[in-house]
PDB file of C-alpha atoms in Angstrom:
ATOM      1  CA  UNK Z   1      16.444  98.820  83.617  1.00  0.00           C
ATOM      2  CA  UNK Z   2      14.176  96.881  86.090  1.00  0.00           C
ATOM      3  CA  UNK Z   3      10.409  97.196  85.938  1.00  0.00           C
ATOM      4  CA  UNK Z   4       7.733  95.532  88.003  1.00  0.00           C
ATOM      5  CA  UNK Z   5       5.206  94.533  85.640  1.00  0.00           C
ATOM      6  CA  UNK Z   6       1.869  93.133  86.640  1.00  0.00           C
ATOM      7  CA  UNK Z   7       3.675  92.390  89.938  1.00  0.00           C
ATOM      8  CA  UNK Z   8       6.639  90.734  88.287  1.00  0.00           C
ATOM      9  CA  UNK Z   9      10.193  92.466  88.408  1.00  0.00           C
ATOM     10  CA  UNK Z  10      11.651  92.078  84.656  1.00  0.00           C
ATOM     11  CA  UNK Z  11      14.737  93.531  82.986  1.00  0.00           C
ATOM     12  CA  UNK Z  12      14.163  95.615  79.818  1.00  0.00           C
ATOM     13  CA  UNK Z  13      16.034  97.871  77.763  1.00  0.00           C
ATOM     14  CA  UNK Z  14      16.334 101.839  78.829  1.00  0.00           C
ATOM     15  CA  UNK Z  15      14.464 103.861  76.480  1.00  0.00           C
ATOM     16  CA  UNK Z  16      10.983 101.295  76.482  1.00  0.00           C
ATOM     17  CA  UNK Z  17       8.214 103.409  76.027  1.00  0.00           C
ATOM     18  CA  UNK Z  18       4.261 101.360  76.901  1.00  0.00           C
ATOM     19  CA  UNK Z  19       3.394 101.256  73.811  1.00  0.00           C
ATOM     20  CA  UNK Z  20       7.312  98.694  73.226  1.00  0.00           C
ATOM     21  CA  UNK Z  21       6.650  96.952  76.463  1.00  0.00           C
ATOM     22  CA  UNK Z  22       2.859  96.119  75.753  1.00  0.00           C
ATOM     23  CA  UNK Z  23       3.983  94.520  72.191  1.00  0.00           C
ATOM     24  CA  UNK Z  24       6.883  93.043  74.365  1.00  0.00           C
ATOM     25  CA  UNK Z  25       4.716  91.380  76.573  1.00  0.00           C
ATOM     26  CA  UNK Z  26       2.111  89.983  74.136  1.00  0.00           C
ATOM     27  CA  UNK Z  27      -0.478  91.771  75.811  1.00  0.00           C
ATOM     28  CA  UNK Z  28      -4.306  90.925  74.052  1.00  0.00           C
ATOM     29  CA  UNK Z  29      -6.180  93.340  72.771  1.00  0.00           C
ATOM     30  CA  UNK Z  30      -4.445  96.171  73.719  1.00  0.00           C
ATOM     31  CA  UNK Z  31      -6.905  98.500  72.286  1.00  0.00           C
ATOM     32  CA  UNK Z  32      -9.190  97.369  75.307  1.00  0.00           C
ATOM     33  CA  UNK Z  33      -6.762  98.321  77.952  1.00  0.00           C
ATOM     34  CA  UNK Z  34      -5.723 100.915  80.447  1.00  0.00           C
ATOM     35  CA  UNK Z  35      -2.289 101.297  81.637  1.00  0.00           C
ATOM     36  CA  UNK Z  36      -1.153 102.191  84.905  1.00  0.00           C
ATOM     37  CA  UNK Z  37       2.889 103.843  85.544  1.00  0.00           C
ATOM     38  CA  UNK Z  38       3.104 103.812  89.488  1.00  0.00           C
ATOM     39  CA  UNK Z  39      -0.528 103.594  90.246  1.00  0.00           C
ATOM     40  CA  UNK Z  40      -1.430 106.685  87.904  1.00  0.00           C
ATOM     41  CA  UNK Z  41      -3.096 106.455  84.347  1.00  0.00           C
ATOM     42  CA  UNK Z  42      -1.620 106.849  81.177  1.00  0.00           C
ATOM     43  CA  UNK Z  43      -4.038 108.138  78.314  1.00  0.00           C
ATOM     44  CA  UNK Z  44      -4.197 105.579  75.366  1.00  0.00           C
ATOM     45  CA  UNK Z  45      -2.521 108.336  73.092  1.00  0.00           C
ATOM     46  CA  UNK Z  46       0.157 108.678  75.348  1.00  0.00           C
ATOM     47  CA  UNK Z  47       1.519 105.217  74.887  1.00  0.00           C
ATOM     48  CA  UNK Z  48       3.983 105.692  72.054  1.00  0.00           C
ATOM     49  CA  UNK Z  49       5.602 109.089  73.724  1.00  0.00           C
ATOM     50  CA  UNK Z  50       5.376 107.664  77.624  1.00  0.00           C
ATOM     51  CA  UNK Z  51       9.242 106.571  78.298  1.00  0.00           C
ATOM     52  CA  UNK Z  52       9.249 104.140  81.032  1.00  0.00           C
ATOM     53  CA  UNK Z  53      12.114 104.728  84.036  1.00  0.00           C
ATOM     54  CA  UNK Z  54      14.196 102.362  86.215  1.00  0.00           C
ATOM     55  CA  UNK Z  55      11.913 100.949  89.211  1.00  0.00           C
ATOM     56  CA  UNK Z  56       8.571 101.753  87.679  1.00  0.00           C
ATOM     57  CA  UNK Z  57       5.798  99.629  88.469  1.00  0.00           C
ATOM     58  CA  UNK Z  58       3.418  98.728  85.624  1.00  0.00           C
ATOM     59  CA  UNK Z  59      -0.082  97.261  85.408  1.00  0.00           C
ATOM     60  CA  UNK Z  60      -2.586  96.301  82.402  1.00  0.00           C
ATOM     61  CA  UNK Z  61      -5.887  97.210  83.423  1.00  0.00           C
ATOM     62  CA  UNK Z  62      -8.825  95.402  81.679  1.00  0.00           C
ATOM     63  CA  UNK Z  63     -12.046  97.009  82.011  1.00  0.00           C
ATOM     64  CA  UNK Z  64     -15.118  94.315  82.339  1.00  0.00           C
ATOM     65  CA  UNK Z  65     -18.772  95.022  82.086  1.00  0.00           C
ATOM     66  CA  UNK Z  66     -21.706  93.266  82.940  1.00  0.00           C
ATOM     67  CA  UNK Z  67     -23.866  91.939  85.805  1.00  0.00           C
ATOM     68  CA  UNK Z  68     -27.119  93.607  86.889  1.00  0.00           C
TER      69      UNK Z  68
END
């Protein structure tokens, strides 16, 4: 299946779930990270159950703090 992740259109496996396709891509620290499936949030405890589909689009969201 084809997925658009973090704007770049890949070729994965059917079946991927996030939790597969963020150890796939060698994302860091993936406890500090939000995922988004097709602009809507996916809850951190969802990861391992969320099966991805052909043509979904798929951003890591990192969360920064700071400034004044």
């Amino acid at each position: 299946m084809k997925l658009t992740v973090a704007g770049n259109l890949k070729e994965f496996a059917d079946g991927l779930t996030v939790a597969k396709l963020i150890e796939l891509e060698q994302v860091e620290t993936p406890e500090y990270i939000t995922v988004s499936v097709n602009d809507e949030f996916i809850a951190s405890d969802s990861f391992e159950s969320h099966v991805l589909a052909d043509g979904d689009a798929v951003e890591f969201l990192y969360f920064m703090g700071g400034g004044r």
